[in-house]
mmCIF file of C-alpha atoms and ligand atoms in Angstrom:
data_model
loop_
_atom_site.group_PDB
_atom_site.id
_atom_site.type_symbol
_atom_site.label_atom_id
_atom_site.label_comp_id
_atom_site.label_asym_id
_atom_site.label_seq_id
_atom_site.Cartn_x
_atom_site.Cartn_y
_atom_site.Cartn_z
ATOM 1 C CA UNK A 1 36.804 4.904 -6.546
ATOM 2 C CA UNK A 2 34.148 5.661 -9.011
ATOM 3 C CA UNK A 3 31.569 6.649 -6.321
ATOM 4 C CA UNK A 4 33.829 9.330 -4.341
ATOM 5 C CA UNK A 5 33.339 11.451 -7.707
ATOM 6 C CA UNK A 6 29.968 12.151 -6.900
ATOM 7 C CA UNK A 7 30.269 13.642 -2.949
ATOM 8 C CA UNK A 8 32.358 16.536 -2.556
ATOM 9 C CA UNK A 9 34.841 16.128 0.176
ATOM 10 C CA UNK A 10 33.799 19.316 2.181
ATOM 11 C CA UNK A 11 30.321 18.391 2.479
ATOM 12 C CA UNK A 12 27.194 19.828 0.639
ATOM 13 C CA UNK A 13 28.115 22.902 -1.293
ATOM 14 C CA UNK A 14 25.262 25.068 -3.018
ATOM 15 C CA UNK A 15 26.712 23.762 -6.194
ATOM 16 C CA UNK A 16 24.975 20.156 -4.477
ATOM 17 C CA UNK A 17 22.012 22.151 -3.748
ATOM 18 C CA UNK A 18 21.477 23.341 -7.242
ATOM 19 C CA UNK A 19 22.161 20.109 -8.682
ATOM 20 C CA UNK A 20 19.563 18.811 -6.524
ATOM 21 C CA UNK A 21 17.670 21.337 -7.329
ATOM 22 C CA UNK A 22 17.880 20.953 -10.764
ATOM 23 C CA UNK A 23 17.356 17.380 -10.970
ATOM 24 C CA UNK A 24 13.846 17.640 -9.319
ATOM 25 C CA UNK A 25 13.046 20.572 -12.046
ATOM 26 C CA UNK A 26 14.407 17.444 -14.717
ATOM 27 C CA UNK A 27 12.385 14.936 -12.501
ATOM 28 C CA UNK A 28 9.099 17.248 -12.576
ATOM 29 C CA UNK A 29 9.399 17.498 -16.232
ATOM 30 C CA UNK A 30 9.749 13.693 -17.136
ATOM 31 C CA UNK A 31 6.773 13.046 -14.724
ATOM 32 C CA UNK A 32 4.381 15.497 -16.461
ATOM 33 C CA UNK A 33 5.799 13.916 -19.918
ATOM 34 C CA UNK A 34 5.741 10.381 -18.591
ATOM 35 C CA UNK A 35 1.839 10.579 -17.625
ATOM 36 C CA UNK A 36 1.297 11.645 -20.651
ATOM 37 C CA UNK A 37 3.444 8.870 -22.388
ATOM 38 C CA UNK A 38 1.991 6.093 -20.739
ATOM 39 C CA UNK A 39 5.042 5.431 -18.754
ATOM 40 C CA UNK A 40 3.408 4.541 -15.311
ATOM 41 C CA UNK A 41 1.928 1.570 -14.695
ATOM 42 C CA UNK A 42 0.309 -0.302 -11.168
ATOM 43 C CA UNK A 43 1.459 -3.470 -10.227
ATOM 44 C CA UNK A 44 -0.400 -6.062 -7.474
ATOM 45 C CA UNK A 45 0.578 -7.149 -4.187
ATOM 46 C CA UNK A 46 -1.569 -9.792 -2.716
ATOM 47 C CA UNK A 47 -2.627 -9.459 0.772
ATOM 48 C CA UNK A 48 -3.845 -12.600 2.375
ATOM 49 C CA UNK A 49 -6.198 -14.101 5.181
ATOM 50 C CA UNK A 50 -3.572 -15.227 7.665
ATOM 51 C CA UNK A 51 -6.372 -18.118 9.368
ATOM 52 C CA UNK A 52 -6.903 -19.794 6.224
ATOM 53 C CA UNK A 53 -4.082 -18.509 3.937
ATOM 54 C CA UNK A 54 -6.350 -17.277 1.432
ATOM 55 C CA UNK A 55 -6.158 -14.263 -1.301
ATOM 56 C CA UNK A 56 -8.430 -11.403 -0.101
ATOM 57 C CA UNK A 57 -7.217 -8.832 -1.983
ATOM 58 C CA UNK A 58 -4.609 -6.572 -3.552
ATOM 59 C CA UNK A 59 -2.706 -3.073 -2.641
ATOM 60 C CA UNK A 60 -1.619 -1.174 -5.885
ATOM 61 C CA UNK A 61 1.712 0.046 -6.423
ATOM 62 C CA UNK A 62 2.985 2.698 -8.970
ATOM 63 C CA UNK A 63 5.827 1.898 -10.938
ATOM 64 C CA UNK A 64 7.461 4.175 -13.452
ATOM 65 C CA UNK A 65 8.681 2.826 -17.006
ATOM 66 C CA UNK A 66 11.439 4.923 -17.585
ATOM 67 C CA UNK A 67 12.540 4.822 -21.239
ATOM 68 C CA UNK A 68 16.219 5.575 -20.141
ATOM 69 C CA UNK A 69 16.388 4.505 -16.099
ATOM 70 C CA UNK A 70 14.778 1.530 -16.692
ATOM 71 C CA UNK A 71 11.785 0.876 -13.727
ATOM 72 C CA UNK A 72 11.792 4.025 -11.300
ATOM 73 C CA UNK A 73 11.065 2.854 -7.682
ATOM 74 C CA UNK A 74 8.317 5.019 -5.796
ATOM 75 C CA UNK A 75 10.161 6.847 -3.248
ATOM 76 C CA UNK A 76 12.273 8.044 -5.985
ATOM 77 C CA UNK A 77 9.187 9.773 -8.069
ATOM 78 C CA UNK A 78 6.346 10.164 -5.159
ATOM 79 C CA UNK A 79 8.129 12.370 -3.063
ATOM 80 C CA UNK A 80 8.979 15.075 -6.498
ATOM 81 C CA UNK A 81 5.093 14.239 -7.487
ATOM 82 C CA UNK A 82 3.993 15.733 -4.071
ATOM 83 C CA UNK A 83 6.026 18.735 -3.771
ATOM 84 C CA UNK A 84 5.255 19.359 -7.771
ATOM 85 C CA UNK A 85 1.240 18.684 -7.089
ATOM 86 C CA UNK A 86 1.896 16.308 -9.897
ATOM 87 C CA UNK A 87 0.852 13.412 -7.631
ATOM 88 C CA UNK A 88 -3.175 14.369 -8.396
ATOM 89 C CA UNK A 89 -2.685 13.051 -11.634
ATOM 90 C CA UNK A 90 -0.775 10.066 -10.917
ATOM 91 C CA UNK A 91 -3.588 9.441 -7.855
ATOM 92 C CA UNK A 92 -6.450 9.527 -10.447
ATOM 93 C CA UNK A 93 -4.350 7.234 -12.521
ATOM 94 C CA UNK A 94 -4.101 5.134 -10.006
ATOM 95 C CA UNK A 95 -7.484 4.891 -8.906
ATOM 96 C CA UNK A 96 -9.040 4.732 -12.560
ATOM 97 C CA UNK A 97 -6.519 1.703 -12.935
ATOM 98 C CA UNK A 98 -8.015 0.105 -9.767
ATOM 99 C CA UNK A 99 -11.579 0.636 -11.490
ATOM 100 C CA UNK A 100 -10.735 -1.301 -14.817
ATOM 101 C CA UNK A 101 -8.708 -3.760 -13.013
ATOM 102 C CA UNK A 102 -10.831 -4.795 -9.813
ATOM 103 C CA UNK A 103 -13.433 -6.744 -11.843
ATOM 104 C CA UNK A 104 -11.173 -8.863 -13.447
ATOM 105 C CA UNK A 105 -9.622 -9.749 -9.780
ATOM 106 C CA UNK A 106 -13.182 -10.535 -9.312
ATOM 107 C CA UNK A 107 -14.042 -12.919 -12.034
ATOM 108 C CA UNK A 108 -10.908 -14.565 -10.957
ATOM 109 C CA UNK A 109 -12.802 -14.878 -7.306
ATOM 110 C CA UNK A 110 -15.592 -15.506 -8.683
ATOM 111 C CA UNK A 111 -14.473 -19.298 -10.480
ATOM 112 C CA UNK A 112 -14.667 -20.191 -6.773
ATOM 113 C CA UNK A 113 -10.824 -21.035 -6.483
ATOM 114 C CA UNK A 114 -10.083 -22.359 -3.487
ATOM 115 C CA UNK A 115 -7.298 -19.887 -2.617
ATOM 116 C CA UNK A 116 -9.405 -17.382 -3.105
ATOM 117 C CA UNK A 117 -12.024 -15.503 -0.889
ATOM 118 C CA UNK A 118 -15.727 -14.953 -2.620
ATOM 119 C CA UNK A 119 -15.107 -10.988 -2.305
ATOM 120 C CA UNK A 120 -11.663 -9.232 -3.140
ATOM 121 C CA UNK A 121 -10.752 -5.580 -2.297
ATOM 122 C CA UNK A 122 -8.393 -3.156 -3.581
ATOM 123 C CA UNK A 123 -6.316 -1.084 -1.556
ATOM 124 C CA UNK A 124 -4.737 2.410 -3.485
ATOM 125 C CA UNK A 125 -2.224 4.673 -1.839
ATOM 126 C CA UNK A 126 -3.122 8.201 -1.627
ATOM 127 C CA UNK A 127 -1.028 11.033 -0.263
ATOM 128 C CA UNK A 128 -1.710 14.367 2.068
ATOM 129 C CA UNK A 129 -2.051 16.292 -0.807
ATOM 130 C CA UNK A 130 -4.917 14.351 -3.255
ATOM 131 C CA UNK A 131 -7.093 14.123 0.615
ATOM 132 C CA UNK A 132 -6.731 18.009 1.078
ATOM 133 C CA UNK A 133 -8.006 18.631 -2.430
ATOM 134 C CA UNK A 134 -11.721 19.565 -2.258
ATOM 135 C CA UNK A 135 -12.616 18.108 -4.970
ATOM 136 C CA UNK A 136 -11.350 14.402 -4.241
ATOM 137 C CA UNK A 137 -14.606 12.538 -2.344
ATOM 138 C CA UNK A 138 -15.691 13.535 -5.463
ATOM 139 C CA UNK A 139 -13.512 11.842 -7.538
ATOM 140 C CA UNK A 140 -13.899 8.767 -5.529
ATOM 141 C CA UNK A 141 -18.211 9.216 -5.478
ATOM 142 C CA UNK A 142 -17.343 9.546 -9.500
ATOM 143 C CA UNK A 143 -15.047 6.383 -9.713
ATOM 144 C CA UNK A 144 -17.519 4.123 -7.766
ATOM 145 C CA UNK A 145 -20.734 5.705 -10.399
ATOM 146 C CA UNK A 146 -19.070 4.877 -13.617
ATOM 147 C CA UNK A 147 -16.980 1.595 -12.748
ATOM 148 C CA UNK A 148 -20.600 -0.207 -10.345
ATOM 149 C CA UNK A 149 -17.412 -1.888 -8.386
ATOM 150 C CA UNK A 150 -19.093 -2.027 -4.316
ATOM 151 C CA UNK A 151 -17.658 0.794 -2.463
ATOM 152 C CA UNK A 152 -16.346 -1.329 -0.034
ATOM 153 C CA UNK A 153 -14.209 -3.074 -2.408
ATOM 154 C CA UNK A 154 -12.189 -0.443 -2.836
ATOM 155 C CA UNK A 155 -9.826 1.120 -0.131
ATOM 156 C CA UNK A 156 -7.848 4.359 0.494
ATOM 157 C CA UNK A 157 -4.392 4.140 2.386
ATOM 158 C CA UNK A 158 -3.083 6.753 3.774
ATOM 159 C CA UNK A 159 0.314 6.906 5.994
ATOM 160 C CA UNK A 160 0.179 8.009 9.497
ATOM 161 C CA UNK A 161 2.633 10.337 8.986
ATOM 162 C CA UNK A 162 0.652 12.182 6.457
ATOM 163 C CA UNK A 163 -2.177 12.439 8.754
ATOM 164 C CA UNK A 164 -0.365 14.326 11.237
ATOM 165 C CA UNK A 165 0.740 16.479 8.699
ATOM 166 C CA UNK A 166 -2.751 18.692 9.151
ATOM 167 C CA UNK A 167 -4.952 15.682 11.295
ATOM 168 C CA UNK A 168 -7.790 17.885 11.632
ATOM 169 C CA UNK A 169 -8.391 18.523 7.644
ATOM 170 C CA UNK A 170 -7.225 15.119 6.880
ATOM 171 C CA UNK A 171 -10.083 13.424 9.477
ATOM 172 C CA UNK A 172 -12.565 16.231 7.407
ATOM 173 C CA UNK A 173 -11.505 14.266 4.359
ATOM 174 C CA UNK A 174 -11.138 10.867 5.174
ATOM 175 C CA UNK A 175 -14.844 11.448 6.780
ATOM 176 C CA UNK A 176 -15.887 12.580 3.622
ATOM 177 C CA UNK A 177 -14.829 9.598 1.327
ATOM 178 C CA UNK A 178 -16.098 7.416 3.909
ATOM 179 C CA UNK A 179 -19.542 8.759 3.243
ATOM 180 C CA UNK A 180 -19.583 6.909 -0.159
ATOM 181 C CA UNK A 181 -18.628 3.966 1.439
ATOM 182 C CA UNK A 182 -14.735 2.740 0.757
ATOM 183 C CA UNK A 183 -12.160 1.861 3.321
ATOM 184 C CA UNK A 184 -9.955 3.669 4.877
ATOM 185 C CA UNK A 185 -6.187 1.787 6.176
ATOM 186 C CA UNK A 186 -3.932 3.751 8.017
ATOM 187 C CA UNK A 187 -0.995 2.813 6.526
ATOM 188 C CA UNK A 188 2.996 2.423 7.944
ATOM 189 C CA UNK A 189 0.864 2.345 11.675
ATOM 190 C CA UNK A 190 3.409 2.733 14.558
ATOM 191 C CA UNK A 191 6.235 4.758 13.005
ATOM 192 C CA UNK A 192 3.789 7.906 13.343
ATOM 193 C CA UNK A 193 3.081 9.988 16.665
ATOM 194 C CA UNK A 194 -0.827 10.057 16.017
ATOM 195 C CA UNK A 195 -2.523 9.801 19.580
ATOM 196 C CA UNK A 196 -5.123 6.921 20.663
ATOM 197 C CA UNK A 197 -7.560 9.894 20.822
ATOM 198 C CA UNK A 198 -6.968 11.036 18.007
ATOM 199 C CA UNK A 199 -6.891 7.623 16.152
ATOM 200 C CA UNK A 200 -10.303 6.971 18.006
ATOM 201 C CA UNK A 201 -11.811 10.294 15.756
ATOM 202 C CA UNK A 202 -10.907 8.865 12.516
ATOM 203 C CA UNK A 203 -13.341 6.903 9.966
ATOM 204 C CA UNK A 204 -10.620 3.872 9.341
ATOM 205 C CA UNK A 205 -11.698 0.455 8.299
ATOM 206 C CA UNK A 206 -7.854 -0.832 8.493
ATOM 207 C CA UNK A 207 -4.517 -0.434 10.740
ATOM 208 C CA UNK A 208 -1.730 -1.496 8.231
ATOM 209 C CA UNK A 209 1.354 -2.731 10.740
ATOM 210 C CA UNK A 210 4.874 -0.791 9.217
ATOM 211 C CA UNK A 211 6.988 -3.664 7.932
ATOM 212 C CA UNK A 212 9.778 -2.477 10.723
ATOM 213 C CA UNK A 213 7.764 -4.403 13.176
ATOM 214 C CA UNK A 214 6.979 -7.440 11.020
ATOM 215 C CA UNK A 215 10.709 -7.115 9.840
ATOM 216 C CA UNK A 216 12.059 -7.904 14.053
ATOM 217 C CA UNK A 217 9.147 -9.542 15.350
ATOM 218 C CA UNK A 218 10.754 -12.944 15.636
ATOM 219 C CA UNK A 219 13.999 -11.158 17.559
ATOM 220 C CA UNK A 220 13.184 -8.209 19.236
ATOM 221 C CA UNK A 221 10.617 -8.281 22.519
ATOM 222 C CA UNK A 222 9.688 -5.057 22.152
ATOM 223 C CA UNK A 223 8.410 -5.300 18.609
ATOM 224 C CA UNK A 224 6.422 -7.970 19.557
ATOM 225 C CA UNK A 225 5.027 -5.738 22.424
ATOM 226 C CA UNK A 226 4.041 -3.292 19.893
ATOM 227 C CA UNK A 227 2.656 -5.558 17.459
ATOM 228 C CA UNK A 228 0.574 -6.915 20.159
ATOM 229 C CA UNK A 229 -0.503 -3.775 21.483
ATOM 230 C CA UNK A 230 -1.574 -2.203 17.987
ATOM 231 C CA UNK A 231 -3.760 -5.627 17.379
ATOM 232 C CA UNK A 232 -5.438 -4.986 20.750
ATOM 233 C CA UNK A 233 -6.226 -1.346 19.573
ATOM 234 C CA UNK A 234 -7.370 -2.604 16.158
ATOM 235 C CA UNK A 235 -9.564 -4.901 18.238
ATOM 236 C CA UNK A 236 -11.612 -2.688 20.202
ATOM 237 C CA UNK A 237 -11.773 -0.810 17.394
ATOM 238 C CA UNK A 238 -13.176 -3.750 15.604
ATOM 239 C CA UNK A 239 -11.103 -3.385 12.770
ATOM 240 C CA UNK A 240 -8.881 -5.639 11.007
ATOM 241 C CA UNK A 241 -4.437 -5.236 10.984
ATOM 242 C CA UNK A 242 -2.639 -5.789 7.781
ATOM 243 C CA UNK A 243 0.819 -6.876 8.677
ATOM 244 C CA UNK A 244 3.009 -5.290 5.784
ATOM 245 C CA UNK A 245 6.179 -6.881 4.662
ATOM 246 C CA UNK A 246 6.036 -10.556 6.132
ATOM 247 C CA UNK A 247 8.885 -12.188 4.427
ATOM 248 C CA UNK A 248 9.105 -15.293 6.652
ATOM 249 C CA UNK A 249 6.662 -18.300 6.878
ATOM 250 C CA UNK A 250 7.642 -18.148 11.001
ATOM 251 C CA UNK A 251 6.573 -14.038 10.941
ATOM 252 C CA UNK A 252 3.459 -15.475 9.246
ATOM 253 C CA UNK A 253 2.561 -18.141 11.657
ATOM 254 C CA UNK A 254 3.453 -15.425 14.790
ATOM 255 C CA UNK A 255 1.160 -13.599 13.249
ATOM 256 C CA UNK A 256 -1.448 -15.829 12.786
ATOM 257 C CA UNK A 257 -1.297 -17.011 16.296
ATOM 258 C CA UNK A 258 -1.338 -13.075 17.755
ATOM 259 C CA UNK A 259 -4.590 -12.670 15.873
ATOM 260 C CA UNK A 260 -3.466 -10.492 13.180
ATOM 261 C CA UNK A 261 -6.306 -10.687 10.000
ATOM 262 C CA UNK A 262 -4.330 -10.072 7.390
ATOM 263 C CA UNK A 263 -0.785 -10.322 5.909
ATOM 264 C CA UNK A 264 1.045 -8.919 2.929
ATOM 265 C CA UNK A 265 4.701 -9.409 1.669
ATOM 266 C CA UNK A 266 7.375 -10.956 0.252
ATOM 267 C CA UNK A 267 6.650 -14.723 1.235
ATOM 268 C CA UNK A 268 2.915 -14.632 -0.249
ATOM 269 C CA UNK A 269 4.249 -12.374 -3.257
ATOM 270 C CA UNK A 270 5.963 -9.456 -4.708
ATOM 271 C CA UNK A 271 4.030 -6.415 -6.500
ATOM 272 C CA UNK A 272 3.327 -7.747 -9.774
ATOM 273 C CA UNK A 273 1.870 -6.579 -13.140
ATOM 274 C CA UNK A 274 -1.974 -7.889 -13.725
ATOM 275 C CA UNK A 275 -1.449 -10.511 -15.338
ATOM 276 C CA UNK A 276 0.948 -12.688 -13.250
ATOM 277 C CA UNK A 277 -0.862 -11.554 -9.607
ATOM 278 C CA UNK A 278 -3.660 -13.969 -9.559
ATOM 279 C CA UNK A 279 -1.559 -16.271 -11.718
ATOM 280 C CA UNK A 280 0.979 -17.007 -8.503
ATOM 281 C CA UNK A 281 -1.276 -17.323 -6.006
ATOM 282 C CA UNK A 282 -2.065 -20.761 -6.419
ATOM 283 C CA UNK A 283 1.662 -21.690 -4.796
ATOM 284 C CA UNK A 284 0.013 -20.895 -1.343
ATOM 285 C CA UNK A 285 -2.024 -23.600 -0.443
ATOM 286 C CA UNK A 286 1.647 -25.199 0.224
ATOM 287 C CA UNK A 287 2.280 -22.632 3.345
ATOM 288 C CA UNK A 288 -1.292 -22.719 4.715
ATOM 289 C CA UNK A 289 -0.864 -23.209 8.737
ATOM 290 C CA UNK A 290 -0.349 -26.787 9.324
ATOM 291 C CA UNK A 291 -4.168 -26.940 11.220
ATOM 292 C CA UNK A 292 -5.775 -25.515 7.991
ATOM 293 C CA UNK A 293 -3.360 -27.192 5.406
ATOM 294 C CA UNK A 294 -5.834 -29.957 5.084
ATOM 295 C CA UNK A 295 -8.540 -27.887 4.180
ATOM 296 C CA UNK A 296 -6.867 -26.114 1.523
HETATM 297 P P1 LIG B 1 3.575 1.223 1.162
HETATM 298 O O1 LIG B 1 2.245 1.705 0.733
HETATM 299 O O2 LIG B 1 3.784 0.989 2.611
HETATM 300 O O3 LIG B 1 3.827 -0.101 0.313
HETATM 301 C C1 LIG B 1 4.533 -1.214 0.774
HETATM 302 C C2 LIG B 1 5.946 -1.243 0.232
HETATM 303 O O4 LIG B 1 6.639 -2.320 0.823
HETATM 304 C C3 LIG B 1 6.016 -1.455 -1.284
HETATM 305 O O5 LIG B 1 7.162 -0.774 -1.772
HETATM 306 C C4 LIG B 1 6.222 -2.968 -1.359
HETATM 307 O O6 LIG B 1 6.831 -3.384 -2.573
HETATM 308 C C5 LIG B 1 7.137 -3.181 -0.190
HETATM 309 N N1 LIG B 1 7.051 -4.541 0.334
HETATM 310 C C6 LIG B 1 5.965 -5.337 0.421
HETATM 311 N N2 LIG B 1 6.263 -6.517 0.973
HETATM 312 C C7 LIG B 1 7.578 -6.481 1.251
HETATM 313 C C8 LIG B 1 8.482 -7.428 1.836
HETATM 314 O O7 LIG B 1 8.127 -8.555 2.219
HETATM 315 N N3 LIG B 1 9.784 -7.035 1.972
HETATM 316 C C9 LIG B 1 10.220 -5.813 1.552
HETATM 317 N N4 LIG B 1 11.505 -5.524 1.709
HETATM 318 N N5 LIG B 1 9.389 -4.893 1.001
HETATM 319 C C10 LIG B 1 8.091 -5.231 0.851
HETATM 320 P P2 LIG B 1 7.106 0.155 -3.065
HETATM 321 O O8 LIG B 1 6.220 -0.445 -4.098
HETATM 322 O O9 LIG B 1 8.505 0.479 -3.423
HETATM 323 O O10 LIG B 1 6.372 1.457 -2.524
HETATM 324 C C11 LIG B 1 6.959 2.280 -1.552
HETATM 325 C C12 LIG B 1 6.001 3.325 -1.071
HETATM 326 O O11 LIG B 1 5.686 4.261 -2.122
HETATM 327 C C13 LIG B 1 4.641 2.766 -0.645
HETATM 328 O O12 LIG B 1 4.725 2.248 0.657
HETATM 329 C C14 LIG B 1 3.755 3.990 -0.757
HETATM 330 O O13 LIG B 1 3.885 4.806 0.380
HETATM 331 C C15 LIG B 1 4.375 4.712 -1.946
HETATM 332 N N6 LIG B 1 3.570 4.401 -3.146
HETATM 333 C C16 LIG B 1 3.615 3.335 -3.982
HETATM 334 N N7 LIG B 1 2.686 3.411 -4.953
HETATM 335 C C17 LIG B 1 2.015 4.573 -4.725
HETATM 336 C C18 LIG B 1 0.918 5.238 -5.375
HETATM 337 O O14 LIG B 1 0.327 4.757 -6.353
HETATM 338 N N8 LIG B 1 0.513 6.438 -4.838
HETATM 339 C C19 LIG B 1 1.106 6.988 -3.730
HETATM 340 N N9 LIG B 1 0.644 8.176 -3.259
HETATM 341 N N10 LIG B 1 2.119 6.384 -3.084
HETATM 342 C C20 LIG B 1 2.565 5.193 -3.575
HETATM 343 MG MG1 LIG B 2 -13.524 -18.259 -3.972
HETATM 344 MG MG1 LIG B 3 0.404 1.266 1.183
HETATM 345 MG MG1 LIG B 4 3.194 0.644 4.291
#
């Protein structure tokens, strides 16, 4: 078979490990000239307001325009960006992206749509690396200046797992870009090791549920447990919960009933260029919870 080419039979062989090697030196290079060629591009996820089923905003996701691969997936490029220190510019990208496109979500709010709340945020994924960078508040402090979009409009997300990586220098930074006044989501919460003490220290605005949960919440007892646990921590620390990956109208209605804010996946939409987010959210006023359907 075709695929038995590619693994040797004996097990990784340093031959593998330069070839590995050697790809990420190949990957590296087509980043750096991809950024430059306008190859990356951010596509929307909606994340909705579970109570009333309404758009309240929008995480950004990188996707990669490959002119040979076709569209490279993030865990395939993120990972090379990181360990290259590539994934500064692809961060500032990102964020300058979220500046040009966040007032057109808001016009879009602003025609008073039903499906949509008054005020829409943005949430952009940032890694270890960009927080540890000294000069990144600033970035952020130079972002809000030159695009006027409210500070709290906008929102960091940063994996737990990141965190933990260096959790005193990442709650420096995090405290930092707080001070100009954006959000903060802990993102992937649960599959980290981050302590409720620790947690308790850090400026975050958001607890973003890992999809693993959301993914066996209607089978398995103890994800529920979990789930229910991290909304009671989110609660006393009067935050909101962003369930990630709901795929399910049932997961959404769970959800809904636990007290969980917000949701984001599959069943409300798929990460999609500009142009077709806002256009697709209109299909939701069909899976509004039975109580508020009639609203809607
Ligand atoms: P994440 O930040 O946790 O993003 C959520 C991921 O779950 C996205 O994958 C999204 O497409 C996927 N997802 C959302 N809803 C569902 C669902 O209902 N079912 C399933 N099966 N998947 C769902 P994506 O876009 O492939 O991104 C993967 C990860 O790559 C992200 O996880 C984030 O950690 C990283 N990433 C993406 N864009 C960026 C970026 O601009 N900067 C950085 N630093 N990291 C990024
Ligand atoms: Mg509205
Ligand atoms: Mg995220
Ligand atoms: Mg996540």
């Amino acid at each position: 078979p075709a695929e038995a080419k590619s693994h040797s039979p004996s097990g990784p062989t340093a031959n593998d490990a330069f070839t590995s090697a050697l790809n990420t030196l190949v990957l590296e290079r087509e980043i750096r000239d991809g950024v430059r060629a306008g190859q990356f591009e951010m596509h929307y996820q909606p994340i909705v307001r579970l109570s009333s089923r309404r758009l309240a905003g929008f995480e950004a996701l990188m996707r990669w325009r490959h002119p040979h691969r076709g569209m490279v997936p993030p865990v395939e490029f993120i990972p090379v960006a990181e360990a290259s220190g590539l994934i500064s510019e692809l961060t500032a990208f990102a964020l300058a992206e979220a500046g040009r496109v966040l007032p057109e979500f808001m016009l879009a709010a602003m025609r008073n749509l039903s499906w949509i709340e008054n005020q829409l945020f943005m949430s952009v994924n940032v890694s270890g690396h960009d927080l540890a960078a000294a000069s990144f508040p600033q970035l952020i402090a130079d972002l809000i200046a030159r695009t006027g979009i409210e500070p709290d409009r906008l929102k960091i997300e940063v994996t737990e797992s990141m965190l933990m990586r260096d959790p005193e220098r990442a709650a420096a930074a995090l405290a930092e870009c707080r001070l100009t006044g954006l959000g903060v989501a802990i993102d992937d919460f649960g599959t980290g090791y981050s302590s409720l003490s620790y947690l308790s220290t850090l400026p975050i605005t958001t607890l973003k549920i890992d999809r693993a949960f959301v993914r066996t919440l209607l089978t398995d007892r103890t994800s529920r447990r979990i789930v229910q646990t991290i909304l009671r921590l989110a609660d006393d620390l009067e935050i909101p919960v962003v369930a990630e990956g709901i795929e399910q109208v049932e997961e959404a209605d769970l959800l809904t009933e636990m007290g969980c804010a917000l949701g984001q996946g599959y069943l409300f939409g798929k990460p999609m260029p500009l142009d077709s987010s806002i256009a697709t959210t209109r299909s939701w006023a069909a899976l509004a919870p039975t109580k508020q359907r009639a609203r809607i």
